[in-house]
PDB file of C-alpha atoms in Angstrom:
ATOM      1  CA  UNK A   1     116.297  72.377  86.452  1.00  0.00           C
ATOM      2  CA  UNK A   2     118.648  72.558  89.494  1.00  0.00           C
ATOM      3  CA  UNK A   3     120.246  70.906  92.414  1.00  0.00           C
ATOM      4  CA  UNK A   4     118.133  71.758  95.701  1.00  0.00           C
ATOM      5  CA  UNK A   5     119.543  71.911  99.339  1.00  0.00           C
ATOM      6  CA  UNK A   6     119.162  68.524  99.296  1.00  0.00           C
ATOM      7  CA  UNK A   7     120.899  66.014  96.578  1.00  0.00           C
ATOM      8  CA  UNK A   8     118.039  63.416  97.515  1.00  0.00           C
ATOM      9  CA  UNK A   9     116.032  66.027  95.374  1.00  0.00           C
ATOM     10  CA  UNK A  10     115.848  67.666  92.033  1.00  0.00           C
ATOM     11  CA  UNK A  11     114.192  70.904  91.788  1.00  0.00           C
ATOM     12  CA  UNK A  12     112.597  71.850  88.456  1.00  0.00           C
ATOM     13  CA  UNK A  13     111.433  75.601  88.044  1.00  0.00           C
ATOM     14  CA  UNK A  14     108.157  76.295  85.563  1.00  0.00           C
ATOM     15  CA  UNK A  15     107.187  79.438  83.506  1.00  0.00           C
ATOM     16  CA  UNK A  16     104.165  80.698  82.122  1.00  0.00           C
ATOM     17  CA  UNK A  17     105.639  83.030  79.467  1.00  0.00           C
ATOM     18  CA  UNK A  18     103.737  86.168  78.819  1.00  0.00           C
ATOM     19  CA  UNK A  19     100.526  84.544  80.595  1.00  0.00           C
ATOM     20  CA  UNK A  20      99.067  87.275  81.521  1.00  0.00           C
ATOM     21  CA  UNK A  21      99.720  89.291  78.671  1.00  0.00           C
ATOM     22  CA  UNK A  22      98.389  86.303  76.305  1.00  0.00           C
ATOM     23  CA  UNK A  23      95.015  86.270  79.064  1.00  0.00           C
ATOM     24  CA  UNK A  24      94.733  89.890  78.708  1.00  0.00           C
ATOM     25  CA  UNK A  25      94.699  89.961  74.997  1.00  0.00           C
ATOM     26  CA  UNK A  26      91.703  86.998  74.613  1.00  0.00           C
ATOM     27  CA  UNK A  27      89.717  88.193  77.419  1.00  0.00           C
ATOM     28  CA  UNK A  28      89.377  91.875  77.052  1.00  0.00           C
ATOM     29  CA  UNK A  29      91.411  92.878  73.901  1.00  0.00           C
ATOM     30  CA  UNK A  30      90.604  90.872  70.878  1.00  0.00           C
ATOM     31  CA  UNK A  31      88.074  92.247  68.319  1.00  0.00           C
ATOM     32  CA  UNK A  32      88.820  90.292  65.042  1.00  0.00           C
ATOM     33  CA  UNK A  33      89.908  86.850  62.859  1.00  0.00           C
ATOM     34  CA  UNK A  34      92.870  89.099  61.287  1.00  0.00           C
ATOM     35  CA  UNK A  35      94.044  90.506  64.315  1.00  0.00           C
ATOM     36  CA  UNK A  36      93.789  87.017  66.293  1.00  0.00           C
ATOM     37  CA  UNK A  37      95.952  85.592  63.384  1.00  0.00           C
ATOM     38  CA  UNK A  38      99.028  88.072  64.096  1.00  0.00           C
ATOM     39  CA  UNK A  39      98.753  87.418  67.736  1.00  0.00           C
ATOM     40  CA  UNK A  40      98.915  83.599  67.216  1.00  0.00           C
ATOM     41  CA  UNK A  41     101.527  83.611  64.670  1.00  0.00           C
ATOM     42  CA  UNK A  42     104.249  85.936  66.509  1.00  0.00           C
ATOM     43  CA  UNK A  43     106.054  84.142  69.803  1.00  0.00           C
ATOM     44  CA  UNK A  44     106.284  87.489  71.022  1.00  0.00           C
ATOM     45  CA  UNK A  45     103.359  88.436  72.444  1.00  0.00           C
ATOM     46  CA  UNK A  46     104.728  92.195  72.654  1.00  0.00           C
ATOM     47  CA  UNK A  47     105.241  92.110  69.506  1.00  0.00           C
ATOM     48  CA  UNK A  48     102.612  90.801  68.250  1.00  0.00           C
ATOM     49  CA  UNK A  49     100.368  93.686  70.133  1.00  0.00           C
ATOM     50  CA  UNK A  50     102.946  96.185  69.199  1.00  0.00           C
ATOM     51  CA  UNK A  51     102.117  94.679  65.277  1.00  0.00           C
ATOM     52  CA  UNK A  52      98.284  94.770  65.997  1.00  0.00           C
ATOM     53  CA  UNK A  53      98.563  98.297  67.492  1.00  0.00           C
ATOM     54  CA  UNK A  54     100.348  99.584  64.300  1.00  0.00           C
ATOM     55  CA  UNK A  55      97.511  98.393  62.117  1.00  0.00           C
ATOM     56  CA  UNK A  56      94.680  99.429  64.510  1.00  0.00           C
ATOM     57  CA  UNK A  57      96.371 103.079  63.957  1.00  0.00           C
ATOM     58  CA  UNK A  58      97.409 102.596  60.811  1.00  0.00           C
ATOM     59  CA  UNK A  59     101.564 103.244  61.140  1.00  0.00           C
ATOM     60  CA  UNK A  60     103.508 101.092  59.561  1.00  0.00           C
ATOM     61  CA  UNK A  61     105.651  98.170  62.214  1.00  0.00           C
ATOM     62  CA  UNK A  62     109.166  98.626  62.730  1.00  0.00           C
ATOM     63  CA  UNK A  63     110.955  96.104  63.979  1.00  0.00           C
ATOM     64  CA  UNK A  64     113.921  97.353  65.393  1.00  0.00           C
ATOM     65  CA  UNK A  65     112.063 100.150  66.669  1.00  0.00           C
ATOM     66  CA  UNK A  66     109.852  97.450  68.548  1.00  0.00           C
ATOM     67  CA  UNK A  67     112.965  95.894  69.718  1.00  0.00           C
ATOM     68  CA  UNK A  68     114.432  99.156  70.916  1.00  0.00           C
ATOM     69  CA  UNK A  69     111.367  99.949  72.827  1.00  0.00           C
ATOM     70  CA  UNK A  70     110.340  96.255  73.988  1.00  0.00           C
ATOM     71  CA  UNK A  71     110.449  97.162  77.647  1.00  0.00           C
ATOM     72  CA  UNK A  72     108.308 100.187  77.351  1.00  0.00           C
ATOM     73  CA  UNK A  73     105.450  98.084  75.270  1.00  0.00           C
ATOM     74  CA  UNK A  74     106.293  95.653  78.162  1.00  0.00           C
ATOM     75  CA  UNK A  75     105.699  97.764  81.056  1.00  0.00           C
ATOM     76  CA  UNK A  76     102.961  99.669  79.407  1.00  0.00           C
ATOM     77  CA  UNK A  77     101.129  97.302  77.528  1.00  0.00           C
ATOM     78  CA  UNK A  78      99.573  95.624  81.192  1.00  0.00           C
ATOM     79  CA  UNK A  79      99.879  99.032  82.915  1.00  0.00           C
ATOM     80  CA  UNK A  80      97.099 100.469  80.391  1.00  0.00           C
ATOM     81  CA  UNK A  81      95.299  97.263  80.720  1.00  0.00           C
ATOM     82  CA  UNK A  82      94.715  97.599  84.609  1.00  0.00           C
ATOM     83  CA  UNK A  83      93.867 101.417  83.720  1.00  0.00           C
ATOM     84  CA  UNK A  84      96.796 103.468  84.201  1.00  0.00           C
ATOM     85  CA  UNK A  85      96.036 106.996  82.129  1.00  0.00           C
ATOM     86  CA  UNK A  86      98.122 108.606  79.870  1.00  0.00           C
ATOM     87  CA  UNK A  87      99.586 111.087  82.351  1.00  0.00           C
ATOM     88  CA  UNK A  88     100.307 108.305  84.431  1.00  0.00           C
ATOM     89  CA  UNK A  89     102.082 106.103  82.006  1.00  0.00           C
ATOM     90  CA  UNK A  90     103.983 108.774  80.612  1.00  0.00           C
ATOM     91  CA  UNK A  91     105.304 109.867  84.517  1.00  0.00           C
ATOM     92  CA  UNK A  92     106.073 105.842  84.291  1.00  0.00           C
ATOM     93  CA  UNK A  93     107.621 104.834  81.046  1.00  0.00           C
ATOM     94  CA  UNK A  94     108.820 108.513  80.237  1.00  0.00           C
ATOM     95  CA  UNK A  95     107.922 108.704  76.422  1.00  0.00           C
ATOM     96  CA  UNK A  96     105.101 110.984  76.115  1.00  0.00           C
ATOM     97  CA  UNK A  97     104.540 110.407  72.260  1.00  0.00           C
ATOM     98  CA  UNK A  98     104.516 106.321  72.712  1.00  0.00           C
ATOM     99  CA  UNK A  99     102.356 106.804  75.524  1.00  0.00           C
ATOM    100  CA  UNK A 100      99.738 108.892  73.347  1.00  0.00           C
ATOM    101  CA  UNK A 101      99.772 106.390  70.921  1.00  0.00           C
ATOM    102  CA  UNK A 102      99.659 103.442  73.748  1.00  0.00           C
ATOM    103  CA  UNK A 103      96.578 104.938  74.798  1.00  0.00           C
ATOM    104  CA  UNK A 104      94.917 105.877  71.818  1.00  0.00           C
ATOM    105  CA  UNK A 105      95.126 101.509  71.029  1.00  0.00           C
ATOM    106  CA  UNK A 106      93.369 101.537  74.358  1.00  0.00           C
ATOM    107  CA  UNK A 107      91.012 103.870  73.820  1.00  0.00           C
ATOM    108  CA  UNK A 108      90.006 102.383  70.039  1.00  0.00           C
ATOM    109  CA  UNK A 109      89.817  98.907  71.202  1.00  0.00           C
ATOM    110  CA  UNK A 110      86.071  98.722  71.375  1.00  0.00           C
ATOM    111  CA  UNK A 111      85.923  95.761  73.511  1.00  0.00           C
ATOM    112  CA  UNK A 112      88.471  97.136  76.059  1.00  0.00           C
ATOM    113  CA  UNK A 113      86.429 100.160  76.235  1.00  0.00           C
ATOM    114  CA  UNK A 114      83.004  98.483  77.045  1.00  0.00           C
ATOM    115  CA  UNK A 115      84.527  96.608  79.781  1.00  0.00           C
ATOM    116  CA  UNK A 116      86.166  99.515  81.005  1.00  0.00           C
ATOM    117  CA  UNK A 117      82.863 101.597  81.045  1.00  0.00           C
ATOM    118  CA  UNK A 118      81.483  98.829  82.601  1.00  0.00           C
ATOM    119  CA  UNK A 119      83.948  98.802  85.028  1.00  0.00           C
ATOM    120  CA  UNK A 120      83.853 102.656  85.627  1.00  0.00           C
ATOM    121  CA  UNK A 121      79.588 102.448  86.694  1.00  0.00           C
ATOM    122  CA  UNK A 122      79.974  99.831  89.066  1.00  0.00           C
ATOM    123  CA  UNK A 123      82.552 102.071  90.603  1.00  0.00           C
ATOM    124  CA  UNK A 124      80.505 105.206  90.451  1.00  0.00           C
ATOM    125  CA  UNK A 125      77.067 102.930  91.944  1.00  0.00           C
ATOM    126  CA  UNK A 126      79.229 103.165  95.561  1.00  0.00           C
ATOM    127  CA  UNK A 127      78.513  99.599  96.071  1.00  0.00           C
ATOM    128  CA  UNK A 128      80.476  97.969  98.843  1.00  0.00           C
ATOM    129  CA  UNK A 129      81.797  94.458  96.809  1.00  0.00           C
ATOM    130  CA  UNK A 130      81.200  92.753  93.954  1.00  0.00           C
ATOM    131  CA  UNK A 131      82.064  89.398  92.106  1.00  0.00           C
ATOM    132  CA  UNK A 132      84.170  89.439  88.958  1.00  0.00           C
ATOM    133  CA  UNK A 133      84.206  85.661  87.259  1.00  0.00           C
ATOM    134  CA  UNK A 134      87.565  84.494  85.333  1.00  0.00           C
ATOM    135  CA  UNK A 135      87.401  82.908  81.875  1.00  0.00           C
ATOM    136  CA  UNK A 136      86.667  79.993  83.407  1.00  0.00           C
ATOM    137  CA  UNK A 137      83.361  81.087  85.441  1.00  0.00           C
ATOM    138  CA  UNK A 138      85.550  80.870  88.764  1.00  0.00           C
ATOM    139  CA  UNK A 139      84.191  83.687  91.263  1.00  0.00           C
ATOM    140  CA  UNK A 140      86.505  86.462  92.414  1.00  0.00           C
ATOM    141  CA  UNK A 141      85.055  87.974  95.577  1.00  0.00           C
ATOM    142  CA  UNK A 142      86.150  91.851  95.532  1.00  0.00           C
ATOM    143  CA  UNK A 143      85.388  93.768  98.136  1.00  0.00           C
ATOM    144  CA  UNK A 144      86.161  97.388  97.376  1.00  0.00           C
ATOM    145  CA  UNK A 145      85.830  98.996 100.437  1.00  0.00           C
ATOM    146  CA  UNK A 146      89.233  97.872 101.291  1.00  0.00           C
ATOM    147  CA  UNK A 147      90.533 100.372  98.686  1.00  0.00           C
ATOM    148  CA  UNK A 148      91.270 103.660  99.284  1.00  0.00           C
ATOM    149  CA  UNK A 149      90.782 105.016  96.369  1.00  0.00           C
ATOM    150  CA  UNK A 150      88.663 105.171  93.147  1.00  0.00           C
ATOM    151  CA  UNK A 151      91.870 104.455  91.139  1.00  0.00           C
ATOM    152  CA  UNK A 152      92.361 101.244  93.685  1.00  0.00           C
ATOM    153  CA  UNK A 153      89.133 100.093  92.857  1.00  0.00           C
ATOM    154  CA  UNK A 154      89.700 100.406  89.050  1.00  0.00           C
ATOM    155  CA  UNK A 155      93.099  98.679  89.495  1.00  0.00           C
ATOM    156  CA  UNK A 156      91.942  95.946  91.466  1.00  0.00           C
ATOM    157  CA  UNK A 157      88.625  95.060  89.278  1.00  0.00           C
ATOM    158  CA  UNK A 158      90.605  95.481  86.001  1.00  0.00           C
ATOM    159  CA  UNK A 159      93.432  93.364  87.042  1.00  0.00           C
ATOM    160  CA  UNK A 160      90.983  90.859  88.678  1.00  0.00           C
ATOM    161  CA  UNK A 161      89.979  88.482  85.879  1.00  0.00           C
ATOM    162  CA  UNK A 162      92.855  88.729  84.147  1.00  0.00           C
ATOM    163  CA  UNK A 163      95.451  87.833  86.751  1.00  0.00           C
ATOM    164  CA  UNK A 164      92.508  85.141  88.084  1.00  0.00           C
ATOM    165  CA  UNK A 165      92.378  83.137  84.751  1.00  0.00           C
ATOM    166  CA  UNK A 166      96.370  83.258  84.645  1.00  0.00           C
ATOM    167  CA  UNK A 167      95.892  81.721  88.189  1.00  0.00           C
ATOM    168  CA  UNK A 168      92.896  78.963  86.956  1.00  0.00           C
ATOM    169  CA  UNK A 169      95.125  78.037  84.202  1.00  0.00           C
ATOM    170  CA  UNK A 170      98.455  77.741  86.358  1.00  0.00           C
ATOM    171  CA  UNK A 171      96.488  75.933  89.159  1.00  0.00           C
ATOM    172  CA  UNK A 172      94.865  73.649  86.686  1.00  0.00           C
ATOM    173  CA  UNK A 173      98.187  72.254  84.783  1.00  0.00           C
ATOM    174  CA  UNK A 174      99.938  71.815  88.036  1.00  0.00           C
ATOM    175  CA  UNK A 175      97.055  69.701  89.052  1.00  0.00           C
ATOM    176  CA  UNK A 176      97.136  67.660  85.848  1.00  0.00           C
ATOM    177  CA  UNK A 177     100.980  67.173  86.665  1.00  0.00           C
ATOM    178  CA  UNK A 178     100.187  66.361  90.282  1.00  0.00           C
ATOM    179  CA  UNK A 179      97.623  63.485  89.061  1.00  0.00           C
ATOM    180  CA  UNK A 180      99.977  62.366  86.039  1.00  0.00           C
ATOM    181  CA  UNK A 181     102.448  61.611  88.411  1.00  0.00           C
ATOM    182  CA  UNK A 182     100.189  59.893  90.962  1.00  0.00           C
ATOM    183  CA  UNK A 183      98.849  57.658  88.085  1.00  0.00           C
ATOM    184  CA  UNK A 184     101.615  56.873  87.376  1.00  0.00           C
ATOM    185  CA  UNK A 185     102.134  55.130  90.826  1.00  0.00           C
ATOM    186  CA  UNK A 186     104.438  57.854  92.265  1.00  0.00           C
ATOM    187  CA  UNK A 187     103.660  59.026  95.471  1.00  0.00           C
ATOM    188  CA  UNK A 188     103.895  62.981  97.733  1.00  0.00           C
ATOM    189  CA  UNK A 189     107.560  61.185  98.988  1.00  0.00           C
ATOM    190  CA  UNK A 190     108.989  61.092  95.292  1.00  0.00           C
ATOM    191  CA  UNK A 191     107.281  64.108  93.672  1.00  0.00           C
ATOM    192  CA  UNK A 192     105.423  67.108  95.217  1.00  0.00           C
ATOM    193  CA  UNK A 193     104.738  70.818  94.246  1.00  0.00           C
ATOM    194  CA  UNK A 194     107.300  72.888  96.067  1.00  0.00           C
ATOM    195  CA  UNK A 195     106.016  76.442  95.800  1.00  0.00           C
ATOM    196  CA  UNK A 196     103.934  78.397  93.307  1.00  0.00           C
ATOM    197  CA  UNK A 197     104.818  82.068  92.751  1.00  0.00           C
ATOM    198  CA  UNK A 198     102.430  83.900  90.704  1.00  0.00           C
ATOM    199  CA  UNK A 199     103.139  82.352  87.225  1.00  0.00           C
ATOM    200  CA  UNK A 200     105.964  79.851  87.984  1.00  0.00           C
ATOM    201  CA  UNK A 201     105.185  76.601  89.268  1.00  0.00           C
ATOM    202  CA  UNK A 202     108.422  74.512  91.414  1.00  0.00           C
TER     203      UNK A 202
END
């Protein structure tokens, strides 16, 4: 928490940490008991993919090697998700043989790939919108013809229910703050929401 412009006020700054990686992984990643266990039990969500990876491929974890590399599994892990390829990554994160095996996860995760097929046909079908539902059955109106590409299109309908059910479950606890406090007899002059950017409610 902080001081604001104003002393009359205190302003106290939220975080959703690793939301959407933690959305990504229930909604279109997970396949088994075992691997849901290492995802629960390790804080770090990167790491606990990273850890999940290994075994998928069978390579043994390394832990400082995760920790040298965190910010590549970081900036890859979502990138693949939202359907960067492999040439692409590896022009982003710069490690061609990390990249490979970044992609080869992707490509082994049967769940990921079914959605991605899926994903891929309603691209090919030339249809003009269509409605992608978060976790929570909340409608995501996409309308495709505002992108400009076919790599657009895959972005945007990849990223969509992913990044929407981060936003359901941000919306929804901010809510449940809103109407704790108003419960509680405390009114819009002693305690509003200030801002909400992406996942970090003020």
């Amino acid at each position: 928490a902080m001081r604001g412009p104003s002393d009359d006020y205190l302003l106290v700054w939220g975080d959703f940490d690793q939301i959407d990686l933690r959305v990504a992984y229930y909604t279109i990643l997970s396949e088994s008991g075992d691997d849901d266990a290492i995802f629960e039990q390790i804080d770090d969500k990167y790491e606990a993919v990273a850890r999940i990876m290994d075994k998928k491929l069978n390579r043994e974890f390394n832990l400082e090697k995760f920790k040298e590399n965190r910010s590549k599994y970081k900036k890859g892990i979502l990138a693949r998700c939202y359907g960067q390829s492999l040439s692409q990554l590896t022009a982003t994160i710069g490690d061609k043989d990390f990249c490979v095996m970044l992609d080869d996860y992707f490509k082994q995760n049967k769940r990921y790939s079914c959605w991605y097929d899926s994903i891929i046909e309603m691209i090919r079908s030339d249809i003009d919108s269509i409605d992608i539902y978060t976790y929570f059955g909340n409608r995501c109106h996409v309308r495709l013809t505002d992108c400009k590409t076919s790599a657009e299109k895959l972005d945007r309908l990849l990223n969509c229910p992913i990044q929407g059910t981060s936003n359901d479950i941000i919306m929804h606890m901010t809510n449940e703050t809103v109407k704790g406090f108003r419960s509680a007899g405390i009114g819009e002059e002693f305690f509003r929401v200030y801002m909400i950017r992406h996942d970090e409610p003020i």
